């Protein structure tokens, strides 16, 4: 009954036609919405303290959750996914009652929670966490071994959520202001997590505890452990905000290859600082860490498993040749430091904010080193990967992300918007300003849309509706009649009137502003009607 009630409610509240293809459970709502048991408290700090035992793939630990009371309430939601279990939850040393509902735990607090007060709870948990089958896409723990047979272990959990391996407020809208991560592993292994390594504690049971501290807000899926018999080296970058500390970690067997491939980090950071502004986490440094899966944008500890080769596992996604000039995982996952870790979606339905801008960052990186033409060729080349199967924006409040088109189509939408701005320096300032305006914040699509319309001085609302909320690609229809060129938009959302450039009789690119009504342009003799390929639109000659 509960399940049906939620589906019913959902169909009524969603105006999106595509939504009706899906059904969601009560668990999805508990995971994906800001429930009243989440809304009343504001996360301030986590201390995750976890012991990882590769011998039997088990973990055991605790999380201290410090929060500020926004509204007085007595029931608090914390999330932890099966098969992990919570043993005990305490506040001020007193044990609390809790009730499990799927992956959500509702804790009844004893002490009055007064508005403005700072409180904390300690959650103790253990078990054998979900094992990732196809990391990083399905997420969980990857328990692998290096060539010497030593454990090589890592976590990844975007989408699935951090509660797959530690108890937390598993919704993206709220981030702690800082975080401590203490990870205990058997010798001689090391743990590389986020932020800075404050100390290593030698325990008397043949283990060591690595204590990491993150000074900045961090999104929950950004938190990670990477355990292996690592070798490391350091470097610095004289960047826009001073000296940025760089640390690199690779397995001994890959040291030489890593030292060579990871040299792409400094040029990458220079290009992205140029386009997006200062690296957003100078206080926490930048780390690149080898892992036994492809890679992920873990905040200040980007993970790498691209096989020390250029391209995406050696392939050029754009099929133009430009994608083989650089290492996809180093460039893409690091681009996320600006779009994902600095500017973070509140709801995974808005995941395009992470992936569209980061896909687009690949094009900007290419442009920075190989020229504007190269960048354009790259982003246009990626168009063949667009499916237009469903909208890019997913369904809100149920932990649902939209189409994979958020990568290539999203990147092409941004490239198209750049053509509308038609001023490279202004465009760069829009991107840099965005990273300042939303510095260390969680945001909605609406905020990004409004910001871009305001800063570009162009009403982009219909452009966003077209590319983010619809699957149709606008068709510029034209016909040539005697001394007239007629043109209009078709296959588009209502009110779509995006300007576009065509090659005029002098062979120059000229801006026209079609609407869904036919417009006429006087011509003498136009050979072929050519539209600037930088605009992601279709063109069709119509007869009659
Ligand atoms: Zn990405």
Short mmCIF file of C-alpha atoms and ligand atoms in Angstrom, two decimals:
data_model
loop_
_atom_site.label_atom_id
_atom_site.label_comp_id
_atom_site.label_asym_id
_atom_site.label_seq_id
_atom_site.Cartn_x
_atom_site.Cartn_y
_atom_site.Cartn_z
CA UNK A 1 0.00 0.00 0.00
CA UNK A 2 2.74 2.37 0.92
CA UNK A 3 4.46 1.65 -2.36
CA UNK A 4 1.32 2.30 -4.43
CA UNK A 5 0.53 5.45 -2.51
CA UNK A 6 3.93 6.85 -3.35
CA UNK A 7 3.71 5.95 -7.02
CA UNK A 8 0.31 7.63 -7.21
CA UNK A 9 1.57 10.77 -5.58
CA UNK A 10 4.55 10.77 -7.83
CA UNK A 11 2.56 10.56 -11.08
CA UNK A 12 0.37 13.43 -10.03
CA UNK A 13 3.22 15.70 -9.02
CA UNK A 14 5.45 15.10 -12.02
CA UNK A 15 4.49 17.11 -15.04
CA UNK A 16 7.22 15.48 -17.06
CA UNK A 17 5.70 13.01 -19.53
CA UNK A 18 8.77 10.83 -19.47
CA UNK A 19 8.31 10.29 -15.75
CA UNK A 20 5.44 7.92 -16.35
CA UNK A 21 7.80 5.29 -17.70
CA UNK A 22 9.29 4.84 -14.24
CA UNK A 23 8.07 3.59 -10.94
CA UNK A 24 9.78 4.45 -7.71
CA UNK A 25 9.69 2.86 -4.31
CA UNK A 26 9.39 4.28 -0.84
CA UNK A 27 13.12 3.52 -0.44
CA UNK A 28 13.84 5.79 -3.43
CA UNK A 29 11.96 8.61 -1.78
CA UNK A 30 13.76 8.13 1.54
CA UNK A 31 17.06 8.16 -0.31
CA UNK A 32 16.35 10.93 -2.79
CA UNK A 33 14.31 13.57 -0.98
CA UNK A 34 14.96 16.03 1.80
CA UNK A 35 12.76 14.22 4.30
CA UNK A 36 11.59 16.05 7.40
CA UNK A 37 13.98 13.87 9.43
CA UNK A 38 16.84 15.37 7.36
CA UNK A 39 15.69 18.92 6.91
CA UNK A 40 15.83 20.07 10.54
CA UNK A 41 19.58 19.63 11.02
CA UNK A 42 22.53 21.07 9.16
CA UNK A 43 25.65 18.96 8.76
CA UNK A 44 28.81 20.54 10.16
CA UNK A 45 31.37 17.80 10.53
CA UNK A 46 31.95 14.08 10.09
CA UNK A 47 34.64 11.98 11.66
CA UNK A 48 34.67 8.69 9.83
CA UNK A 49 36.83 6.18 11.67
CA UNK A 50 36.98 2.83 9.91
CA UNK A 51 39.06 -0.31 10.05
CA UNK A 52 39.35 -2.17 6.77
CA UNK A 53 40.16 -5.84 6.70
CA UNK A 54 41.00 -7.08 3.19
CA UNK A 55 41.49 -10.66 4.46
CA UNK A 56 37.73 -11.18 4.82
CA UNK A 57 36.39 -8.10 2.96
CA UNK A 58 34.88 -6.66 6.11
CA UNK A 59 34.86 -3.21 7.64
CA UNK A 60 34.07 -1.91 11.11
CA UNK A 61 33.97 1.58 12.43
CA UNK A 62 32.08 4.61 13.54
CA UNK A 63 31.02 8.02 12.35
CA UNK A 64 30.71 11.03 14.57
CA UNK A 65 28.12 13.33 12.98
CA UNK A 66 28.15 16.89 14.26
CA UNK A 67 25.23 19.11 13.27
CA UNK A 68 23.47 22.34 14.01
CA UNK A 69 19.80 22.32 14.94
CA UNK A 70 17.80 24.42 12.46
CA UNK A 71 14.36 23.48 13.77
CA UNK A 72 13.58 21.62 16.94
CA UNK A 73 12.80 17.93 16.28
CA UNK A 74 13.46 14.56 17.92
CA UNK A 75 13.78 12.08 15.02
CA UNK A 76 16.88 12.11 12.83
CA UNK A 77 17.49 10.12 9.63
CA UNK A 78 20.85 8.56 8.91
CA UNK A 79 21.48 6.20 6.00
CA UNK A 80 23.42 2.97 5.70
CA UNK A 81 22.92 0.38 3.00
CA UNK A 82 22.52 -3.35 3.38
CA UNK A 83 24.22 -5.62 4.16
CA UNK A 84 25.98 -3.27 6.60
CA UNK A 85 24.40 -2.93 10.02
CA UNK A 86 24.42 -0.35 12.77
CA UNK A 87 25.29 -1.70 16.21
CA UNK A 88 24.80 1.36 18.36
CA UNK A 89 23.92 5.02 18.16
CA UNK A 90 24.71 7.33 21.07
CA UNK A 91 24.35 10.99 21.95
CA UNK A 92 26.46 12.35 24.82
CA UNK A 93 27.33 8.75 25.69
CA UNK A 94 23.70 7.67 26.05
CA UNK A 95 22.40 4.91 23.83
CA UNK A 96 19.49 5.79 21.55
CA UNK A 97 16.66 3.78 20.04
CA UNK A 98 16.45 3.56 16.29
CA UNK A 99 14.23 1.95 13.67
CA UNK A 100 15.41 0.66 10.28
CA UNK A 101 13.32 1.25 7.17
CA UNK A 102 15.22 -0.15 4.19
CA UNK A 103 18.48 1.74 4.08
CA UNK A 104 17.25 4.58 6.30
CA UNK A 105 17.60 4.60 10.08
CA UNK A 106 15.31 6.79 12.16
CA UNK A 107 16.96 7.67 15.42
CA UNK A 108 14.89 8.91 18.35
CA UNK A 109 16.86 11.52 20.24
CA UNK A 110 16.33 11.81 24.00
CA UNK A 111 17.83 15.21 24.64
CA UNK A 112 15.76 18.23 23.53
CA UNK A 113 17.18 19.58 20.28
CA UNK A 114 17.12 23.34 20.61
CA UNK A 115 17.33 25.57 17.62
CA UNK A 116 20.83 26.98 17.06
CA UNK A 117 22.54 24.35 19.22
CA UNK A 118 25.39 22.21 18.05
CA UNK A 119 24.92 18.51 18.72
CA UNK A 120 26.48 15.23 17.64
CA UNK A 121 25.71 11.55 17.45
CA UNK A 122 28.07 8.63 17.23
CA UNK A 123 27.04 5.78 14.92
CA UNK A 124 28.86 2.46 15.22
CA UNK A 125 28.59 0.03 12.32
CA UNK A 126 30.13 -3.02 10.67
CA UNK A 127 29.74 -5.74 8.08
CA UNK A 128 30.78 -6.82 4.61
CA UNK A 129 29.94 -3.92 2.32
CA UNK A 130 28.45 -4.30 -1.15
CA UNK A 131 31.13 -5.32 -3.66
CA UNK A 132 31.31 -3.23 -6.84
CA UNK A 133 30.76 -5.33 -9.95
CA UNK A 134 31.50 -2.64 -12.49
CA UNK A 135 33.22 0.15 -10.57
CA UNK A 136 32.82 3.06 -10.70
CA UNK A 137 29.35 2.74 -12.29
CA UNK A 138 27.64 0.45 -9.82
CA UNK A 139 29.86 1.37 -6.89
CA UNK A 140 30.86 -0.17 -3.60
CA UNK A 141 34.14 -1.77 -2.61
CA UNK A 142 36.65 -3.10 -5.12
CA UNK A 143 38.80 -5.77 -3.46
CA UNK A 144 41.67 -6.51 -5.81
CA UNK A 145 45.33 -7.53 -5.60
CA UNK A 146 48.50 -6.08 -7.06
CA UNK A 147 51.08 -8.16 -8.97
CA UNK A 148 52.76 -9.15 -5.72
CA UNK A 149 49.50 -10.43 -4.34
CA UNK A 150 49.05 -7.57 -1.88
CA UNK A 151 45.56 -6.12 -1.40
CA UNK A 152 44.61 -3.23 -3.68
CA UNK A 153 41.30 -1.87 -2.45
CA UNK A 154 39.15 1.16 -3.27
CA UNK A 155 35.68 2.60 -2.88
CA UNK A 156 33.49 4.37 -5.43
CA UNK A 157 29.86 5.28 -4.93
CA UNK A 158 28.47 8.06 -7.12
CA UNK A 159 24.73 7.64 -7.59
CA UNK A 160 24.54 4.63 -5.30
CA UNK A 161 25.64 6.88 -2.46
CA UNK A 162 28.23 6.98 0.28
CA UNK A 163 25.89 5.05 2.60
CA UNK A 164 26.97 1.94 0.69
CA UNK A 165 30.05 2.00 2.94
CA UNK A 166 29.58 4.48 5.78
CA UNK A 167 26.64 5.94 7.72
CA UNK A 168 25.82 9.48 6.64
CA UNK A 169 23.14 11.92 5.59
CA UNK A 170 23.07 10.46 2.10
CA UNK A 171 21.61 13.36 0.16
CA UNK A 172 23.70 15.78 -1.86
CA UNK A 173 22.07 19.03 -0.71
CA UNK A 174 23.96 19.13 2.57
CA UNK A 175 27.73 18.91 2.99
CA UNK A 176 29.83 19.04 6.15
CA UNK A 177 32.10 22.08 6.44
CA UNK A 178 35.07 19.79 7.10
CA UNK A 179 35.76 16.13 7.67
CA UNK A 180 38.21 13.81 9.37
CA UNK A 181 38.82 10.38 7.86
CA UNK A 182 40.76 7.83 9.93
CA UNK A 183 41.43 4.57 8.15
CA UNK A 184 43.12 1.56 9.72
CA UNK A 185 44.76 -0.96 7.39
CA UNK A 186 47.19 -3.88 7.77
CA UNK A 187 50.89 -3.17 7.25
CA UNK A 188 52.55 -2.52 4.85
CA UNK A 189 49.49 -1.06 3.10
CA UNK A 190 48.72 2.65 2.98
CA UNK A 191 45.40 4.45 2.80
CA UNK A 192 44.99 7.50 0.61
CA UNK A 193 41.81 9.47 1.30
CA UNK A 194 40.80 13.11 0.84
CA UNK A 195 42.45 16.28 2.09
CA UNK A 196 45.79 16.20 3.90
CA UNK A 197 47.48 13.38 5.78
CA UNK A 198 47.87 14.67 9.32
CA UNK A 199 49.54 11.65 10.89
CA UNK A 200 50.08 7.93 10.72
CA UNK A 201 49.50 6.00 13.92
CA UNK A 202 51.38 2.73 14.42
CA UNK A 203 49.06 0.29 16.22
CA UNK A 204 50.35 -2.76 18.08
CA UNK A 205 48.29 -5.23 16.05
CA UNK A 206 50.33 -4.92 12.85
CA UNK A 207 48.06 -2.18 11.48
CA UNK A 208 48.45 1.52 10.89
CA UNK A 209 45.88 4.28 11.02
CA UNK A 210 46.04 7.00 8.37
CA UNK A 211 44.44 10.20 9.56
CA UNK A 212 43.22 12.51 6.81
CA UNK A 213 41.64 15.90 7.23
CA UNK A 214 39.52 17.77 4.66
CA UNK A 215 39.32 21.49 5.34
CA UNK A 216 36.57 22.23 2.84
CA UNK A 217 32.97 21.15 2.33
CA UNK A 218 32.93 17.76 0.63
CA UNK A 219 30.13 15.92 -1.13
CA UNK A 220 29.41 12.46 0.22
CA UNK A 221 30.37 10.46 -2.87
CA UNK A 222 33.64 12.41 -3.02
CA UNK A 223 34.86 10.71 0.16
CA UNK A 224 37.00 7.68 -0.59
CA UNK A 225 39.56 5.18 0.65
CA UNK A 226 42.29 3.82 -1.59
CA UNK A 227 44.40 1.10 -0.08
CA UNK A 228 47.52 -0.36 -1.60
CA UNK A 229 51.25 -0.76 -1.38
CA UNK A 230 51.73 2.68 -2.91
CA UNK A 231 54.82 4.65 -3.80
CA UNK A 232 54.40 8.40 -3.84
CA UNK A 233 56.08 11.60 -4.93
CA UNK A 234 55.21 15.25 -4.73
CA UNK A 235 55.43 18.43 -6.75
CA UNK A 236 54.03 21.95 -6.58
CA UNK A 237 52.23 24.24 -8.99
CA UNK A 238 52.52 28.01 -8.92
CA UNK A 239 48.86 28.60 -9.51
CA UNK A 240 46.39 31.46 -9.41
CA UNK A 241 45.91 31.17 -5.65
CA UNK A 242 49.55 30.56 -4.68
CA UNK A 243 51.42 27.30 -4.31
CA UNK A 244 49.33 24.19 -4.81
CA UNK A 245 50.72 20.97 -3.36
CA UNK A 246 50.51 18.00 -5.68
CA UNK A 247 50.89 14.38 -4.53
CA UNK A 248 50.94 11.29 -6.69
CA UNK A 249 50.39 7.67 -5.69
CA UNK A 250 50.99 4.60 -7.85
CA UNK A 251 51.67 0.92 -7.32
CA UNK A 252 55.39 0.13 -7.30
CA UNK A 253 54.99 -1.96 -10.45
CA UNK A 254 53.73 1.11 -12.34
CA UNK A 255 56.07 3.76 -10.93
CA UNK A 256 57.92 4.59 -14.15
CA UNK A 257 54.78 4.73 -16.31
CA UNK A 258 53.00 6.82 -13.68
CA UNK A 259 55.86 9.31 -13.37
CA UNK A 260 55.65 9.92 -17.08
CA UNK A 261 51.84 9.93 -17.54
CA UNK A 262 51.09 12.03 -14.45
CA UNK A 263 53.14 14.87 -15.94
CA UNK A 264 49.89 15.83 -17.62
CA UNK A 265 48.60 17.12 -14.29
CA UNK A 266 50.35 20.49 -14.25
CA UNK A 267 49.36 21.53 -17.79
CA UNK A 268 45.82 20.34 -17.03
CA UNK A 269 45.63 22.51 -13.92
CA UNK A 270 46.98 25.52 -15.82
CA UNK A 271 44.37 25.13 -18.56
CA UNK A 272 41.50 24.71 -16.10
CA UNK A 273 42.61 27.62 -13.91
CA UNK A 274 42.61 29.75 -17.07
CA UNK A 275 39.06 28.76 -17.99
CA UNK A 276 37.42 28.20 -14.61
CA UNK A 277 39.50 30.12 -12.06
CA UNK A 278 41.66 28.85 -9.19
CA UNK A 279 41.64 25.16 -8.30
CA UNK A 280 38.91 25.14 -5.62
CA UNK A 281 40.76 23.20 -2.89
CA UNK A 282 44.24 24.64 -2.37
CA UNK A 283 43.98 23.98 1.38
CA UNK A 284 43.50 20.26 0.71
CA UNK A 285 46.06 19.91 -2.08
CA UNK A 286 45.63 17.92 -5.29
CA UNK A 287 46.28 14.18 -5.37
CA UNK A 288 46.17 11.67 -8.20
CA UNK A 289 45.85 8.11 -6.97
CA UNK A 290 46.03 4.82 -8.88
CA UNK A 291 43.03 2.55 -8.31
CA UNK A 292 41.85 -0.86 -9.57
CA UNK A 293 38.97 0.66 -11.62
CA UNK A 294 38.72 3.34 -14.33
CA UNK A 295 38.64 6.46 -12.15
CA UNK A 296 36.45 8.95 -10.30
CA UNK A 297 36.38 12.61 -9.34
CA UNK A 298 36.98 12.10 -5.61
CA UNK A 299 37.50 15.55 -4.16
CA UNK A 300 41.19 16.48 -3.84
CA UNK A 301 42.13 12.82 -4.45
CA UNK A 302 41.21 12.13 -8.04
CA UNK A 303 41.45 8.41 -8.75
CA UNK A 304 43.07 6.93 -11.82
CA UNK A 305 42.84 3.57 -13.59
CA UNK A 306 43.18 4.40 -17.29
CA UNK A 307 46.17 2.14 -17.86
CA UNK A 308 48.74 4.93 -18.25
CA UNK A 309 47.76 5.72 -21.80
CA UNK A 310 46.11 8.59 -23.61
CA UNK A 311 42.47 8.59 -24.64
CA UNK A 312 39.65 6.79 -22.86
CA UNK A 313 41.25 3.38 -22.24
CA UNK A 314 43.27 4.14 -25.35
CA UNK A 315 40.31 5.25 -27.48
CA UNK A 316 39.42 8.68 -28.83
CA UNK A 317 35.76 9.31 -28.02
CA UNK A 318 35.58 12.13 -30.57
CA UNK A 319 37.18 10.10 -33.39
CA UNK A 320 39.00 13.25 -34.48
CA UNK A 321 42.45 12.39 -33.19
CA UNK A 322 42.36 15.13 -30.53
CA UNK A 323 41.17 12.73 -27.85
CA UNK A 324 44.44 10.81 -28.14
CA UNK A 325 46.53 13.88 -27.30
CA UNK A 326 45.75 13.57 -23.59
CA UNK A 327 44.75 11.15 -20.87
CA UNK A 328 40.96 11.16 -20.61
CA UNK A 329 40.84 10.22 -16.92
CA UNK A 330 43.38 12.83 -15.80
CA UNK A 331 41.60 15.58 -17.72
CA UNK A 332 37.97 14.61 -17.21
CA UNK A 333 38.06 13.54 -13.56
CA UNK A 334 40.13 16.58 -12.61
CA UNK A 335 37.73 18.87 -14.50
CA UNK A 336 35.18 17.69 -11.94
CA UNK A 337 37.07 19.51 -9.19
CA UNK A 338 35.33 22.62 -10.55
CA UNK A 339 32.07 21.06 -11.72
CA UNK A 340 31.01 18.40 -9.19
CA UNK A 341 33.20 19.18 -6.21
CA UNK A 342 33.21 22.98 -6.22
CA UNK A 343 29.76 23.42 -7.78
CA UNK A 344 27.69 20.39 -6.74
CA UNK A 345 24.16 19.37 -7.67
CA UNK A 346 21.63 19.26 -4.84
CA UNK A 347 19.65 16.51 -6.56
CA UNK A 348 21.17 13.86 -8.84
CA UNK A 349 18.43 14.69 -11.39
CA UNK A 350 20.62 17.74 -12.10
CA UNK A 351 23.74 15.68 -12.71
CA UNK A 352 24.29 17.50 -16.01
CA UNK A 353 25.82 20.29 -13.91
CA UNK A 354 28.68 17.87 -13.23
CA UNK A 355 28.91 15.99 -16.50
CA UNK A 356 27.99 18.52 -19.17
CA UNK A 357 30.46 21.11 -17.95
CA UNK A 358 33.14 18.48 -17.41
CA UNK A 359 32.62 17.00 -20.85
CA UNK A 360 32.88 20.54 -22.13
CA UNK A 361 36.10 21.03 -20.14
CA UNK A 362 37.72 18.39 -22.38
CA UNK A 363 37.05 20.65 -25.34
CA UNK A 364 38.40 23.71 -23.48
CA UNK A 365 41.53 21.80 -22.50
CA UNK A 366 42.02 20.80 -26.15
CA UNK A 367 41.52 24.39 -27.23
CA UNK A 368 44.01 25.72 -24.66
CA UNK A 369 46.84 23.57 -26.06
CA UNK A 370 45.85 22.87 -29.66
CA UNK A 371 43.77 25.86 -30.69
CA UNK A 372 40.14 26.83 -31.05
CA UNK A 373 39.57 24.77 -34.16
CA UNK A 374 40.84 21.63 -32.41
CA UNK A 375 38.53 22.21 -29.45
CA UNK A 376 35.54 22.64 -31.73
CA UNK A 377 36.40 19.53 -33.72
CA UNK A 378 36.61 17.55 -30.48
CA UNK A 379 33.21 18.58 -29.13
CA UNK A 380 31.53 18.23 -32.53
CA UNK A 381 33.19 14.83 -32.97
CA UNK A 382 31.55 13.62 -29.75
CA UNK A 383 28.08 14.29 -31.22
CA UNK A 384 27.87 10.84 -32.74
CA UNK A 385 27.65 9.46 -29.20
CA UNK A 386 24.43 11.36 -28.46
CA UNK A 387 21.34 9.17 -28.28
CA UNK A 388 18.47 11.59 -27.61
CA UNK A 389 16.74 8.73 -25.83
CA UNK A 390 15.36 10.65 -22.84
CA UNK A 391 15.81 14.08 -21.25
CA UNK A 392 19.11 15.00 -19.64
CA UNK A 393 17.39 16.14 -16.46
CA UNK A 394 16.20 13.20 -14.39
CA UNK A 395 13.35 12.96 -11.92
CA UNK A 396 13.64 14.90 -8.70
CA UNK A 397 13.47 13.59 -5.15
CA UNK A 398 13.88 9.88 -5.97
CA UNK A 399 17.64 9.68 -6.63
CA UNK A 400 17.16 9.39 -10.38
CA UNK A 401 19.61 10.76 -12.93
CA UNK A 402 18.67 11.55 -16.52
CA UNK A 403 20.05 10.41 -19.85
CA UNK A 404 23.73 9.67 -20.42
CA UNK A 405 23.38 12.44 -23.00
CA UNK A 406 24.33 14.73 -20.10
CA UNK A 407 27.91 14.18 -21.32
CA UNK A 408 28.14 14.77 -25.07
CA UNK A 409 24.85 16.51 -25.67
CA UNK A 410 25.36 18.68 -22.61
CA UNK A 411 28.86 19.57 -23.82
CA UNK A 412 27.46 20.44 -27.23
CA UNK A 413 24.72 22.56 -25.68
CA UNK A 414 27.37 24.59 -23.85
CA UNK A 415 29.44 24.87 -27.01
CA UNK A 416 26.30 26.13 -28.79
CA UNK A 417 25.66 28.69 -26.05
CA UNK A 418 29.23 29.90 -26.48
CA UNK A 419 28.40 30.64 -30.13
CA UNK A 420 25.44 32.74 -28.96
CA UNK A 421 27.69 34.71 -26.62
CA UNK A 422 30.13 35.11 -29.51
CA UNK A 423 32.80 36.68 -27.31
CA UNK A 424 35.53 34.36 -26.01
CA UNK A 425 36.67 36.52 -23.13
CA UNK A 426 33.14 37.16 -21.93
CA UNK A 427 32.43 33.44 -22.12
CA UNK A 428 35.53 32.67 -20.06
CA UNK A 429 34.45 35.21 -17.44
CA UNK A 430 31.00 33.59 -17.28
CA UNK A 431 32.65 30.26 -16.47
CA UNK A 432 35.11 31.77 -13.98
CA UNK A 433 32.36 33.83 -12.37
CA UNK A 434 30.19 30.76 -11.99
CA UNK A 435 32.91 29.03 -9.99
CA UNK A 436 33.13 32.10 -7.75
CA UNK A 437 29.41 32.72 -7.38
CA UNK A 438 28.68 29.11 -6.43
CA UNK A 439 32.00 28.50 -4.66
CA UNK A 440 31.72 25.36 -2.49
CA UNK A 441 27.94 25.29 -2.87
CA UNK A 442 25.26 22.80 -3.80
CA UNK A 443 22.97 24.14 -6.52
CA UNK A 444 19.93 23.50 -8.68
CA UNK A 445 19.60 23.61 -12.46
CA UNK A 446 17.49 26.74 -12.08
CA UNK A 447 20.33 28.58 -10.34
CA UNK A 448 22.77 27.70 -13.12
CA UNK A 449 20.28 28.62 -15.85
CA UNK A 450 19.48 31.97 -14.24
CA UNK A 451 23.13 32.75 -13.66
CA UNK A 452 24.02 32.01 -17.29
CA UNK A 453 21.14 34.05 -18.70
CA UNK A 454 22.02 37.01 -16.46
CA UNK A 455 25.75 36.92 -17.10
CA UNK A 456 25.54 36.39 -20.85
CA UNK A 457 22.73 38.92 -21.18
CA UNK A 458 20.81 36.40 -23.30
CA UNK A 459 17.57 34.73 -22.27
CA UNK A 460 18.69 31.11 -22.51
CA UNK A 461 15.58 29.58 -20.93
CA UNK A 462 14.26 28.03 -24.16
CA UNK A 463 17.69 26.75 -25.08
CA UNK A 464 17.90 24.91 -21.75
CA UNK A 465 14.33 23.64 -22.15
CA UNK A 466 15.20 22.34 -25.60
CA UNK A 467 18.42 20.53 -24.76
CA UNK A 468 17.93 19.54 -21.12
CA UNK A 469 14.21 18.80 -20.88
CA UNK A 470 13.40 17.49 -24.35
CA UNK A 471 14.89 14.88 -26.66
CA UNK A 472 14.18 16.67 -29.93
CA UNK A 473 16.98 18.40 -31.80
CA UNK A 474 15.83 21.61 -33.48
CA UNK A 475 15.68 21.42 -37.26
CA UNK A 476 16.43 24.56 -39.23
CA UNK A 477 14.17 24.17 -42.26
CA UNK A 478 14.87 26.26 -45.31
CA UNK A 479 13.79 26.72 -48.89
CA UNK A 480 15.20 28.82 -51.66
CA UNK A 481 12.59 30.44 -53.88
CA UNK A 482 13.65 32.79 -56.69
CA UNK A 483 15.48 35.60 -54.89
CA UNK A 484 14.37 34.59 -51.42
CA UNK A 485 15.72 32.40 -48.65
CA UNK A 486 13.00 31.17 -46.30
CA UNK A 487 13.84 29.60 -42.95
CA UNK A 488 12.24 28.55 -39.67
CA UNK A 489 12.74 26.29 -36.66
CA UNK A 490 10.87 23.02 -36.53
CA UNK A 491 10.95 20.05 -34.13
CA UNK A 492 11.53 22.38 -31.19
CA UNK A 493 9.95 23.45 -27.91
CA UNK A 494 7.40 26.23 -28.04
CA UNK A 495 8.97 29.66 -28.22
CA UNK A 496 12.39 28.39 -29.31
CA UNK A 497 14.02 31.23 -31.26
CA UNK A 498 17.74 30.61 -30.96
CA UNK A 499 19.91 32.59 -33.38
CA UNK A 500 22.17 30.62 -35.66
CA UNK A 501 24.85 31.48 -38.23
CA UNK A 502 24.75 30.68 -41.93
CA UNK A 503 27.24 31.42 -44.68
CA UNK A 504 25.99 34.38 -46.70
CA UNK A 505 26.60 35.21 -50.36
CA UNK A 506 29.91 36.87 -49.51
CA UNK A 507 31.05 33.70 -47.80
CA UNK A 508 30.84 35.26 -44.31
CA UNK A 509 29.10 33.82 -41.27
CA UNK A 510 25.98 35.84 -40.64
CA UNK A 511 23.61 35.63 -37.72
CA UNK A 512 19.90 35.00 -38.35
CA UNK A 513 17.19 34.57 -35.74
CA UNK A 514 14.68 31.99 -36.88
CA UNK A 515 11.41 31.32 -35.05
CA UNK A 516 8.87 28.62 -35.77
CA UNK A 517 7.27 30.93 -38.36
CA UNK A 518 8.81 31.28 -41.79
CA UNK A 519 11.10 34.26 -42.18
CA UNK A 520 12.39 35.62 -45.47
CA UNK A 521 15.74 36.96 -46.51
CA UNK A 522 16.38 38.59 -49.90
CA UNK A 523 19.20 36.95 -51.78
CA UNK A 524 20.78 37.32 -55.17
CA UNK A 525 22.37 33.95 -55.67
CA UNK A 526 23.07 31.67 -52.76
CA UNK A 527 24.79 28.46 -53.74
CA UNK A 528 24.63 26.01 -50.89
CA UNK A 529 22.88 26.88 -47.63
CA UNK A 530 25.51 26.19 -45.01
CA UNK A 531 24.95 26.47 -41.26
CA UNK A 532 27.82 26.87 -38.77
CA UNK A 533 28.48 23.35 -37.43
CA UNK A 534 29.36 24.74 -34.01
CA UNK A 535 25.62 25.02 -33.39
CA UNK A 536 24.16 21.67 -32.41
CA UNK A 537 21.10 21.72 -34.71
CA UNK A 538 19.89 19.82 -37.74
CA UNK A 539 19.35 21.47 -41.11
CA UNK A 540 16.80 20.35 -43.68
CA UNK A 541 15.87 21.61 -47.11
CA UNK A 542 12.14 21.50 -47.67
CA UNK A 543 10.41 21.62 -50.99
CA UNK A 544 6.98 23.07 -51.81
ZN1 LIG B 1 32.40 12.68 -15.22
#
